[in-house]
XYZ file of C-alpha atoms in Angstrom:
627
model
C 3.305 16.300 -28.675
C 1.526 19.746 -29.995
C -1.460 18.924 -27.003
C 1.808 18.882 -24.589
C 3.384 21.942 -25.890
C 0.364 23.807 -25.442
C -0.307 22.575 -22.498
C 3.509 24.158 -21.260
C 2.905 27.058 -23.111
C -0.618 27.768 -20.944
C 0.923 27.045 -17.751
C 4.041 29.035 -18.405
C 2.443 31.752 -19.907
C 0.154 32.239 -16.942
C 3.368 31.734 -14.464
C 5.152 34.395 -15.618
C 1.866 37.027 -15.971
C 1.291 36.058 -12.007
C 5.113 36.467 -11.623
C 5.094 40.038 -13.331
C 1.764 41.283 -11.638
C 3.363 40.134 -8.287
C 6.240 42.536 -9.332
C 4.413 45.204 -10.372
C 4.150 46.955 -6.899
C 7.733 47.416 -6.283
C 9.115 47.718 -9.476
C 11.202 49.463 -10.820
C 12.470 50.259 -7.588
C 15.026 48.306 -6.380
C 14.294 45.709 -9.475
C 17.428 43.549 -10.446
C 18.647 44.804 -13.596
C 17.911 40.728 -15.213
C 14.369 40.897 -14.141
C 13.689 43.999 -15.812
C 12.940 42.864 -19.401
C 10.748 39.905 -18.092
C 8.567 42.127 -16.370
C 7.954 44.130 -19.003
C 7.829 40.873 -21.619
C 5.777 39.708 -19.365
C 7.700 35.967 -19.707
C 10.237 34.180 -17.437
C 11.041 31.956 -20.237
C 13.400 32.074 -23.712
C 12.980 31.759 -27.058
C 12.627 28.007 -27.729
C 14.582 25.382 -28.744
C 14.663 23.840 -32.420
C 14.394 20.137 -32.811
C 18.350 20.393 -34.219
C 19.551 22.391 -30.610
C 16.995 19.524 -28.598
C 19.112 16.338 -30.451
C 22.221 18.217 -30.763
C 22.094 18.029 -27.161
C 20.826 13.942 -26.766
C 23.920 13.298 -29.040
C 26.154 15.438 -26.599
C 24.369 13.644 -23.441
C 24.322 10.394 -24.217
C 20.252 10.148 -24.065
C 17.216 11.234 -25.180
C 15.695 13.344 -23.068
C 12.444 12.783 -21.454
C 8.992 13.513 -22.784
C 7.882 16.801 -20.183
C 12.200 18.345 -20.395
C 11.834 17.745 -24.073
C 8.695 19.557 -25.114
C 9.577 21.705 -22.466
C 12.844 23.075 -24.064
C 10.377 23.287 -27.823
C 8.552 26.146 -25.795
C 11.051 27.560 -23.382
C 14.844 27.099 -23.411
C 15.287 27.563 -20.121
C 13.880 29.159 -16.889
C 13.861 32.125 -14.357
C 12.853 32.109 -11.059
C 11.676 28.424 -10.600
C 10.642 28.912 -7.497
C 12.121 30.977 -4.590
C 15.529 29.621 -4.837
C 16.234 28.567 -8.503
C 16.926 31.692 -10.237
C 18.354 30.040 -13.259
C 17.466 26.753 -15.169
C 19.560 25.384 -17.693
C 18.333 25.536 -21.489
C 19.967 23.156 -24.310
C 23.374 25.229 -23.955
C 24.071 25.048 -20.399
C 23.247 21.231 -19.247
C 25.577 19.487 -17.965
C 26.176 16.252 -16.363
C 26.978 16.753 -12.797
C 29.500 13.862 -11.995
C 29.045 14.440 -7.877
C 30.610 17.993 -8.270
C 29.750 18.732 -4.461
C 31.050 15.102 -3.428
C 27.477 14.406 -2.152
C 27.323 10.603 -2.709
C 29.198 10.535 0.617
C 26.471 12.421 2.682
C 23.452 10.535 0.185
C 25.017 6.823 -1.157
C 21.633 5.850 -2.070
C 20.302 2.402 -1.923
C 19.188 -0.133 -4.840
C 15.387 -0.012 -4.853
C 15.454 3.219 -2.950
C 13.504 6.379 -4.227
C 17.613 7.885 -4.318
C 19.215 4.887 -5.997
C 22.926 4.896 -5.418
C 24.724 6.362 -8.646
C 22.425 9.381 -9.255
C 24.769 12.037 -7.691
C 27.221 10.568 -10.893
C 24.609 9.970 -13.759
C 22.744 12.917 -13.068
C 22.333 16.141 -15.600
C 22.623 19.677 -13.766
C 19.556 22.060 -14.248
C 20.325 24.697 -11.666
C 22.633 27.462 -13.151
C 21.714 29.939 -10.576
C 20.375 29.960 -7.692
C 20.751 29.625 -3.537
C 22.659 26.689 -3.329
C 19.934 24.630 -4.597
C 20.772 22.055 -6.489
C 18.142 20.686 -9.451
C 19.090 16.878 -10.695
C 18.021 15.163 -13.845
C 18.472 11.997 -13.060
C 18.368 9.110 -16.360
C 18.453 6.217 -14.148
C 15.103 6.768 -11.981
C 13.259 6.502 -15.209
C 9.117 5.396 -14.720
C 6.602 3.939 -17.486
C 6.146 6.950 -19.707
C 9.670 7.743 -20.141
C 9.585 10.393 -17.936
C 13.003 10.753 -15.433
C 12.820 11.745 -11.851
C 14.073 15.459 -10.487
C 16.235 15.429 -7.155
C 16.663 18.739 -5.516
C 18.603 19.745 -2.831
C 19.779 22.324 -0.174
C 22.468 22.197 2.492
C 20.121 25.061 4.567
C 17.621 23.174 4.340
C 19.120 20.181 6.562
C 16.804 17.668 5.358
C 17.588 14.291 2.376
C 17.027 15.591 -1.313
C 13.441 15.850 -2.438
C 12.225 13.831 -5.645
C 9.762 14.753 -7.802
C 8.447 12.076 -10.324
C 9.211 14.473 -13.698
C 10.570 18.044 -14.813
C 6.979 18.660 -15.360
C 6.321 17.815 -11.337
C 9.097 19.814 -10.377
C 8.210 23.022 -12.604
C 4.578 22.664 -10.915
C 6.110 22.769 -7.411
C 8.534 25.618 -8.494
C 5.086 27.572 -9.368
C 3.430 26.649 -5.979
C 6.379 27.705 -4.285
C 6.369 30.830 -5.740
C 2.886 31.221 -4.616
C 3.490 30.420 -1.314
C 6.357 32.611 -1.040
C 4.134 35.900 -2.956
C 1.003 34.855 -0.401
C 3.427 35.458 2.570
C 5.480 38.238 1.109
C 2.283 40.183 0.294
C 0.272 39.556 3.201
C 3.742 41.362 5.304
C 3.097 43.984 2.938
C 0.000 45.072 3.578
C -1.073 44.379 -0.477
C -3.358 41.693 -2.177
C -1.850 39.216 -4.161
C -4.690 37.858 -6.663
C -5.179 36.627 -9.935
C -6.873 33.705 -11.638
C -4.834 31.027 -9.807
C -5.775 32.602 -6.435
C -9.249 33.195 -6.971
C -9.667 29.849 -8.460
C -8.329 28.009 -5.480
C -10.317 30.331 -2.923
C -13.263 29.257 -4.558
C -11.884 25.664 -4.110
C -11.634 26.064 -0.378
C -14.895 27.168 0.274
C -15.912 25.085 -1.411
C -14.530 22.363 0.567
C -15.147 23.849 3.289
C -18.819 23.098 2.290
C -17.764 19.506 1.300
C -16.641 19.033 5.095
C -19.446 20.370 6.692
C -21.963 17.789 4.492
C -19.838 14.870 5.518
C -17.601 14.767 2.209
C -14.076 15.125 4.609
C -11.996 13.135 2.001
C -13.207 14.950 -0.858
C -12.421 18.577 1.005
C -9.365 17.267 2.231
C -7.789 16.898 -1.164
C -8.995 20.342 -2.377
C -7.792 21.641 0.493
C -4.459 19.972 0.234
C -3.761 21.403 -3.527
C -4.800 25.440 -1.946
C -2.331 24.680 0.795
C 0.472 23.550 -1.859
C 0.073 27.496 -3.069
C 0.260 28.801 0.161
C -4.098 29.987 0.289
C -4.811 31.511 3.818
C -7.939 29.655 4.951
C -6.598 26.059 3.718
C -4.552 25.246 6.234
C -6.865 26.531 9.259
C -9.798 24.399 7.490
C -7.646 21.153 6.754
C -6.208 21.162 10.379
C -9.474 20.437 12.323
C -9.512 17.612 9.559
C -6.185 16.331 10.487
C -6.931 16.323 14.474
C -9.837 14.540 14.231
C -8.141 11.826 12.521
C -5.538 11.645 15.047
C -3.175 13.342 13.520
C -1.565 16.169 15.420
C 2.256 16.696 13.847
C 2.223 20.241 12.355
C -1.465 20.933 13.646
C -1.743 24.676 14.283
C -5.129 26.007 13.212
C -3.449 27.963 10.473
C -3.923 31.304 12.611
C -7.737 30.414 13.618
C -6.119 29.957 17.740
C -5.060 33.884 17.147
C -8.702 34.900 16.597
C -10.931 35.988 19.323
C -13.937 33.689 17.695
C -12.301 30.481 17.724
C -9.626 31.113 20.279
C -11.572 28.923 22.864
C -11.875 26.001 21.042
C -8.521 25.676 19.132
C -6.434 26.967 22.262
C -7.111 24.329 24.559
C -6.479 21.833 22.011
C -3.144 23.133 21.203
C -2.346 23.369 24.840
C -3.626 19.541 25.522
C -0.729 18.378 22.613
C 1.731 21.426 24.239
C 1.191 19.308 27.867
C 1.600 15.952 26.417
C 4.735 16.945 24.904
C 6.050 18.745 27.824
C 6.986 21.708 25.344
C 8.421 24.967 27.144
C 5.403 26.755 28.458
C 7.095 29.912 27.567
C 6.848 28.684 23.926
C 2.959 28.414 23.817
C 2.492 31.472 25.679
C 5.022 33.853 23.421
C 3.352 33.121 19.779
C -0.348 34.206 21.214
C -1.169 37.659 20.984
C -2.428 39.688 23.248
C -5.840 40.022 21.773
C -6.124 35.687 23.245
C -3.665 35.677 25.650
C -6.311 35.380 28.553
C -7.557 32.465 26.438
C -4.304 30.765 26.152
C -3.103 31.300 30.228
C -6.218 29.572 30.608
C -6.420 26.403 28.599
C -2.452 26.060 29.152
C -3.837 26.013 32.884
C -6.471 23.538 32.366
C -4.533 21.266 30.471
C -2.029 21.142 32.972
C -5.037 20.088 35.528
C -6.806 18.319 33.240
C -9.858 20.250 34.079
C -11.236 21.528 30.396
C -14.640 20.958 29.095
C -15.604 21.894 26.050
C -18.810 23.502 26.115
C -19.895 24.482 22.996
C -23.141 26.630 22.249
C -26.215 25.712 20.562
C -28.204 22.526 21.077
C -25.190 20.102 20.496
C -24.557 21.380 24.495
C -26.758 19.245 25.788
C -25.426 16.033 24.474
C -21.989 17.080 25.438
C -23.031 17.201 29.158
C -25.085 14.049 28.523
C -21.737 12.103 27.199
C -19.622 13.724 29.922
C -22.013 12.081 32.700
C -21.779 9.193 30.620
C -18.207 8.726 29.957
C -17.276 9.776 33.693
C -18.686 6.732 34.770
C -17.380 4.294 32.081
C -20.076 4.304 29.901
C -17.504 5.053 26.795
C -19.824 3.756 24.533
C -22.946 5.075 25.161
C -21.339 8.568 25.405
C -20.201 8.311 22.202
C -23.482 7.022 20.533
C -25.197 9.891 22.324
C -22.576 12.115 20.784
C -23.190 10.928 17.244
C -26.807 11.456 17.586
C -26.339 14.898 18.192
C -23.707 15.750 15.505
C -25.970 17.340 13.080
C -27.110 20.046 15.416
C -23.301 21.238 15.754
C -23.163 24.607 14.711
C -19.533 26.386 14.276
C -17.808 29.442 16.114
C -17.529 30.953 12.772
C -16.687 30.781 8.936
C -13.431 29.101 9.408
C -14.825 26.086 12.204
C -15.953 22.572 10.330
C -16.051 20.728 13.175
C -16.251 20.291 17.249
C -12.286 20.076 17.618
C -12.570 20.653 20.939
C -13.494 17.498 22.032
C -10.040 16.521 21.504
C -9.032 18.747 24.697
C -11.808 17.524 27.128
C -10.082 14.687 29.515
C -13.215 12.898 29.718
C -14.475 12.959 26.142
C -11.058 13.245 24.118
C -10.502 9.893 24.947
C -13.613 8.685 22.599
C -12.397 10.407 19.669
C -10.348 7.008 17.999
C -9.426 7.705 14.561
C -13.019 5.338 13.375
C -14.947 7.480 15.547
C -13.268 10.865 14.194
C -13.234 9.646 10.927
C -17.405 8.976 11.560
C -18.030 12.682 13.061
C -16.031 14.162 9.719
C -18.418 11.742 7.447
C -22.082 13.069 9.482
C -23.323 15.896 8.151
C -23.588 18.721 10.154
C -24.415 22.602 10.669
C -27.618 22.218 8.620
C -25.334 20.888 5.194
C -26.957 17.776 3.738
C -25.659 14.806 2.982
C -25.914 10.247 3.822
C -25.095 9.619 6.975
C -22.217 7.082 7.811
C -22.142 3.805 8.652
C -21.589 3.666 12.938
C -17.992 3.227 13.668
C -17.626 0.131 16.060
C -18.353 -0.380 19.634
C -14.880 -0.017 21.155
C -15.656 -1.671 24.403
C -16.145 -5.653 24.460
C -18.491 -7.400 26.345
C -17.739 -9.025 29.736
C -14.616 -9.082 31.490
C -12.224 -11.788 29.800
C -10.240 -8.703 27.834
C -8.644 -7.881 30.712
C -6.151 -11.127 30.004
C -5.494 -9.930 26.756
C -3.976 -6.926 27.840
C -0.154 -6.455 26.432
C 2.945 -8.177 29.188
C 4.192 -5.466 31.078
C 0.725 -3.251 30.746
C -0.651 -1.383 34.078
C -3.485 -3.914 33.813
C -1.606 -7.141 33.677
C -2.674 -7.542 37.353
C -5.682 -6.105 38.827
C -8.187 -6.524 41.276
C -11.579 -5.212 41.526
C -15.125 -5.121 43.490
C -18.662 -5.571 41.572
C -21.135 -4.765 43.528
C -25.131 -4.933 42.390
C -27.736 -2.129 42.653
C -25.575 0.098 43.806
C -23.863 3.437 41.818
C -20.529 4.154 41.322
C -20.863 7.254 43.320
C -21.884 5.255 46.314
C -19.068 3.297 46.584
C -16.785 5.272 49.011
C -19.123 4.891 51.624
C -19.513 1.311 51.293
C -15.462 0.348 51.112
C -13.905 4.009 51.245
C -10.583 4.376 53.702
C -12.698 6.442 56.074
C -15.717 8.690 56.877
C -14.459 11.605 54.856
C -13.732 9.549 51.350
C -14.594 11.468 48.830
C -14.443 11.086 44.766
C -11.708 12.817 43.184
C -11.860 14.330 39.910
C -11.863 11.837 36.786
C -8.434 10.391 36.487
C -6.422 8.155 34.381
C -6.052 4.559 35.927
C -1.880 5.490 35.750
C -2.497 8.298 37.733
C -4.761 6.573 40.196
C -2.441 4.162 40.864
C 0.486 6.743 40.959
C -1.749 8.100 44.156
C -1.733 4.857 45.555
C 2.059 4.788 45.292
C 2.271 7.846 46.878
C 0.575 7.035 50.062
C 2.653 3.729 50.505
C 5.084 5.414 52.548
C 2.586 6.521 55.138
C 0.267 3.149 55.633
C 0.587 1.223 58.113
C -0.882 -1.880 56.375
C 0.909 -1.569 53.522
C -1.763 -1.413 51.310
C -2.958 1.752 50.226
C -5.057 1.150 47.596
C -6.452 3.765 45.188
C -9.201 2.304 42.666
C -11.138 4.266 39.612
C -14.935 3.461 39.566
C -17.708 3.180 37.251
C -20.488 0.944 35.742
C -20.282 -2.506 35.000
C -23.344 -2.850 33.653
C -27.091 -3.487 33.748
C -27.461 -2.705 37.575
C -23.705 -2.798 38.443
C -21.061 -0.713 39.554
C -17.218 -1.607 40.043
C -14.364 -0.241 41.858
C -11.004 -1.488 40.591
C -7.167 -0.892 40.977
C -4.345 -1.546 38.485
C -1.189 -3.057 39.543
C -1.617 -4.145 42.935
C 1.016 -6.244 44.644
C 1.060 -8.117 47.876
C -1.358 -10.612 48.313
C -1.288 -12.381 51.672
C -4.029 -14.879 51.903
C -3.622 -14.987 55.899
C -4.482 -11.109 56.079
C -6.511 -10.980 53.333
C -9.636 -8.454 53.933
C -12.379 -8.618 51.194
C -13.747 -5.472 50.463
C -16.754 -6.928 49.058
C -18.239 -8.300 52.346
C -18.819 -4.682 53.431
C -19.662 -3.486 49.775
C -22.000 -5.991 49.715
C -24.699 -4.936 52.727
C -27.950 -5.659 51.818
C -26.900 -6.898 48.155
C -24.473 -8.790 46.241
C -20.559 -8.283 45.532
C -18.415 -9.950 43.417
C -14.705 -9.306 44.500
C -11.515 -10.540 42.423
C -7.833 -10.365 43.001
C -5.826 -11.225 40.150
C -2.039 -11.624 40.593
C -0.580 -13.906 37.082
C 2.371 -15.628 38.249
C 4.968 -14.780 35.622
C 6.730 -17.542 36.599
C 7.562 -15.885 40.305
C 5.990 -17.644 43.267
C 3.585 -15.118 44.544
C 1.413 -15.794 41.419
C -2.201 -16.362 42.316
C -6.356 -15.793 40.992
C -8.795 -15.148 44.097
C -12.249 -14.913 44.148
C -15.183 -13.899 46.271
C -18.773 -14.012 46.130
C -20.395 -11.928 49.198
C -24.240 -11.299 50.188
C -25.363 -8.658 52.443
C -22.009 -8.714 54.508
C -20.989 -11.990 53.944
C -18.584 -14.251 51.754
C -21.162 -17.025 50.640
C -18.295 -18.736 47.964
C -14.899 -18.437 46.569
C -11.716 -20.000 45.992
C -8.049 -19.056 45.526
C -6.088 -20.361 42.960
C -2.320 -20.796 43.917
C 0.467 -22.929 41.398
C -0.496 -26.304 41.577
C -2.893 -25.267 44.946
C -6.502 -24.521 45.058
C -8.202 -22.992 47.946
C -12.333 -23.557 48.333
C -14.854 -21.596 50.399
C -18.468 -22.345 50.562
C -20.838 -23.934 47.764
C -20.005 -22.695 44.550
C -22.099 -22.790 41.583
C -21.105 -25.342 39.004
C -20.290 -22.173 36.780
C -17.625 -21.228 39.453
C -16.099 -25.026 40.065
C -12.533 -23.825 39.932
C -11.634 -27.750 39.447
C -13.119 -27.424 36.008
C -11.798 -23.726 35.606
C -8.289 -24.583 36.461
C -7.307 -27.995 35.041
C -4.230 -29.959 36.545
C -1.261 -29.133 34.894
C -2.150 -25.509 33.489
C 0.083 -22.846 34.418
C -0.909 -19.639 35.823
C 0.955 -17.562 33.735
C -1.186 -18.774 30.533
C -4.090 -17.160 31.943
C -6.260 -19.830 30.458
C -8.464 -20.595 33.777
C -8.247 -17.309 34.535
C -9.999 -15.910 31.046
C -12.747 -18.765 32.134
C -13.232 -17.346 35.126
C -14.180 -13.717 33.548
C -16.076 -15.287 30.981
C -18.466 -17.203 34.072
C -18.582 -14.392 35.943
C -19.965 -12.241 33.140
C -22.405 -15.028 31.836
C -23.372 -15.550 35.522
C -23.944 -12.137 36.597
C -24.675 -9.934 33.440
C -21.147 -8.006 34.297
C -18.805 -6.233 32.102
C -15.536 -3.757 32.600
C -15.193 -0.740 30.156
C -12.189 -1.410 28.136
C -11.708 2.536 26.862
C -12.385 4.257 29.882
C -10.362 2.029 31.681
C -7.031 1.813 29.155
C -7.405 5.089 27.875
C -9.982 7.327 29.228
C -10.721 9.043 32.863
C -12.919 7.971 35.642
C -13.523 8.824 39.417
C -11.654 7.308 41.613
C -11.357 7.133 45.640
C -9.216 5.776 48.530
C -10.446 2.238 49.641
C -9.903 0.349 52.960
C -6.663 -1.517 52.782
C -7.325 -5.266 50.968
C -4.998 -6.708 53.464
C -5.081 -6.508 57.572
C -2.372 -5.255 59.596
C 0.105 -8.511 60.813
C -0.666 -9.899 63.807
C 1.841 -9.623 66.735
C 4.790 -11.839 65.754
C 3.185 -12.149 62.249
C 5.455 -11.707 59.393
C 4.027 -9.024 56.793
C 3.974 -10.000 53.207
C 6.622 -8.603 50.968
C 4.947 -5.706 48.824
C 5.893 -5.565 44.910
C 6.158 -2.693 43.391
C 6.335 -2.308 39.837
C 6.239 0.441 37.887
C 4.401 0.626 34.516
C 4.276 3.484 32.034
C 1.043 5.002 31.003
């Protein structure tokens, strides 16, 4: 117990010299008259407590206090300023039990095994004697394995549930970060330095984390810079951020003031205005808080993340890989992009003192869309700008081979029907001139496959076939390229018009047309093998109906493929299918680029003829998927 009195006796001691120092500056003038002789003592606390006052007070409760309120009270009975909003904490004379005096149980019941068990509002002992409204909770019946009980605060301005903290000893530790938070903020609107030990020990902290995330050691710098952010440090928060978005996280992510300076503006902005777009946040909003010294800066990426036309180029020789990944990961290549990515990583070099890592590959359309929380967890682990360190076990592929994911893609997804065109020795840039709507098709830029499709939609109204079709293209592969669309409807085997007996002049195509049944009638699998203009094989696959067309490889027997009995709508045949078809031709789709990422994409021919004179036209489904 003397180790633990000491130990309170240390941390007060040096509370209330950080608390008087802070003072110092605008005292005496318009000082409180109660702070006065604490300033000048030099001590927030009282005289303490005798061992009779401490169990006079157990006998009056009821209980015997716990171990870190106890010894406590031996050094100090009672508190000022705990924090911004405590002004007062009760010493041995002034507890009190607080028997739901503000009828709160009504607002907070509490639940059994619930952090706020039901009863506390009733059981609990009052420690707030002044203050803002805040109320500070003893409570004996959230008691843990050392005796110690659990603090409840709580605030009706702040409009949030109470806040626990596991001891009196946690709480007073948050009271003294709070007061550092509140001093950092107050002094840097004052145009004065607030410093002391605390201060300069946890600036030294943050660098050297800062260090720690720059040789890989995220986790480790991540903590330290936690604890610096708890007491409000400057540079923390700014530091710890680019941490957070890498990881995925983006909830509170602001770059801590690094988005307001000219050095980093251009990297931070457009990542803020990439999560500003997705939220569909007032524009007005983004644009007020930047100053004018960035405000260029922010029109700009607020612009370009509207059009989704960003790229983050950053200097040094980690440019070149970026552009290298860009071509990459425009065409599919998701994979590869990234791996070229990570082999470039250590010869990142940051903006400034304040940049850890490339953030702003977050904002880029094309490369964001790598970034998973493995593969930004792997970048934070590599060592970079010339720091030292063991580099990290690779983060998985995230594309699978072949093409048989596409069935496992969730009921209701934009992919749960498709249809695509393979087409060998030919790239994806070629493609519109092989099966584009016209002479003038053109590539547009990279795209999601939502939006692609959403273009499709839009040029419904206007065909006369009624089928418009809009695909995204890439590679498929060793040799391959593909052109596919997302959601198609209205398959009409009578008017069907491959598009890979055109694609596939003077070479192979492989074209597929999958429609799962769902239990509706238009269900149906279709596939077409075509060389140098013409279908060679295929067969369509109907409910309980299968179509033939030339000699098809044993591989490709649909009979075997599509068992008696099986219904469309488990997908079974049609996974074997995908499976053939990549053993057979050495064919795969890119899963990432193709869920999540953005690829070219074009206008093709219509898949289906006009009808005929007296021909009835198929009935076109439409069905609208979110992104």
């Amino acid at each position: 117990m003397v180790g633990m009195s000491e130990d309170w006796r240390s941390f007060l001691q040096r509370w209330s010299e950080e608390w008087a120092d802070a003072r110092e500056p605008r005292a005496p003038e318009g000082e409180d008259a109660h702070d006065e002789e604490p300033r000048r003592a030099r001590w927030l606390g009282f005289p303490p407590a005798s061992e009779e006052r401490i169990q006079a007070l157990e006998a009056r409760l009821g209980h015997r206090l716990p171990p870190s309120y106890r010894t406590f009270l031996a050094v100090s009975d009672g508190w000022r300023h705990a924090g911004g909003f405590v002004w007062l904490l009760a010493g041995t004379d002034r507890i009190r039990p607080h028997e739901d005096a503000a009828g709160l149980s009504e607002y907070f019941p509490g639940e059994p095994g619930e952090p706020l068990s039901a009863g506390m509002w009733q059981r609990a002992l009052q420690l707030d004697v002044e203050s803002d409204v805040m109320y500070v909770l003893l409570d004996p019946g959230d008691v843990d394995d050392t005796g110690e009980w659990a603090v409840y605060t709580w605030a009706p301005w702040r409009a949030s549930p109470p806040e626990r903290y596991a001891s009196f000893r946690a709480f007073m530790e948050a009271m003294h970060q709070e007061f550092h938070q509140l001093e950092a903020d107050r002094s840097a609107r004052e145009g004065r330095e607030f410093a002391n030990a605390t201060t300069r020990s946890l600036d030294a902290s943050v660098e050297a984390a800062r260090l720690d995330a720059l040789a890989g050691r995220h986790e480790r710098a991540s903590a330290a810079l936690a604890e610096a952010i708890a007491y409000g440090r400057p540079r923390a928060t700014g530091l710890r951020d680019q941490i957070r978005r890498l990881l995925g996280e983006t909830y509170t992510v602001s770059f801590h003031g690094l988005a307001d300076d000219p050095r980093y503006a251009p990297e931070m902005l457009p990542v803020l205005a990439d999560e500003h777009v997705r939220n569909r946040w007032d524009d007005g909003m983004f644009l007020r808080t930047a100053p004018e010294t960035v405000r260029p800066v922010a029109d700009d990426a607020l612009r370009q993340a509207r059009a989704g036309t960003f790229r983050y180029t950053p200097a040094g020789p980690f440019a070149a890989a970026v552009e290298e990944a860009r071509e990459q990961a425009r065409w599919g290549e998701s994979d590869a992009a990234w791996h070229t990515l990570r082999a470039a990583l250590p010869e990142w070099r940051p903006l400034g003192p304040d940049h850890i890592a490339p953030v702003g590959l977050c904002a880029d359309p094309v490369l964001g869309p790598l970034l998973t929380p493995e593969r930004g967890r792997e970048l934070l682990a590599t060592p970079r700008a010339g720091q030292h360190g063991n580099a990290p076990a690779p983060a998985p592929d995230e594309d699978p081979p072949g093409l048989a994911w596409l069935v496992d893609t969730d009921r209701g997804s934009i992919l749960t029907s498709y249809r695509f065109v393979l087409v060998e020795g030919v790239e994806p840039a070629q493609l519109p001139g092989r099966i584009g709507a016209d002479e003038t098709t053109t590539l547009r830029e990279p795209m999601t496959v939502w939006d692609a499709r959403r273009n499709a939609r839009d040029h419904f109204g206007l065909s006369t076939s009624g089928d418009e079709a809009v695909a995204v293209v890439g590679r498929a592969g060793a040799g391959w390229s593909f052109a596919l669309e997302a959601g198609p409807g209205g398959f009409d085997e009578r008017r069907f018009v491959s598009p890979g007996d055109a694609a596939s002049l003077g070479t192979r195509a492989v074209t597929v047309w999958s429609e799962p049944s769902d239990g509706a009638p238009f269900g149906h699998f279709l596939l077409s093998v075509a060389e140098n203009g013409e279908e060679i094989c295929g067969f369509t696959v109907r409910p309980g109906t299968i179509g033939r067309r030339g000699p098809l490889p044993a591989a490709l027997d649909p009979d075997r493929l599509f068992p008696p009995g099986e219904h469309l709508a488990e997908r079974l045949g049609e996974r074997r299918v995908l499976e053939a078809l990549a053993s057979e031709f050495g064919v795969r789709l890119p899963r990432l680029a193709l869920t999540r990422g953005r690829l070219h994409s074009f206008r093709t021919r219509p898949w289906n003829r006009p009808p005929a004179p007296g021909e009835t036209g198929a009935t076109l489904r439409f069905v609208r998927h979110r992104p």
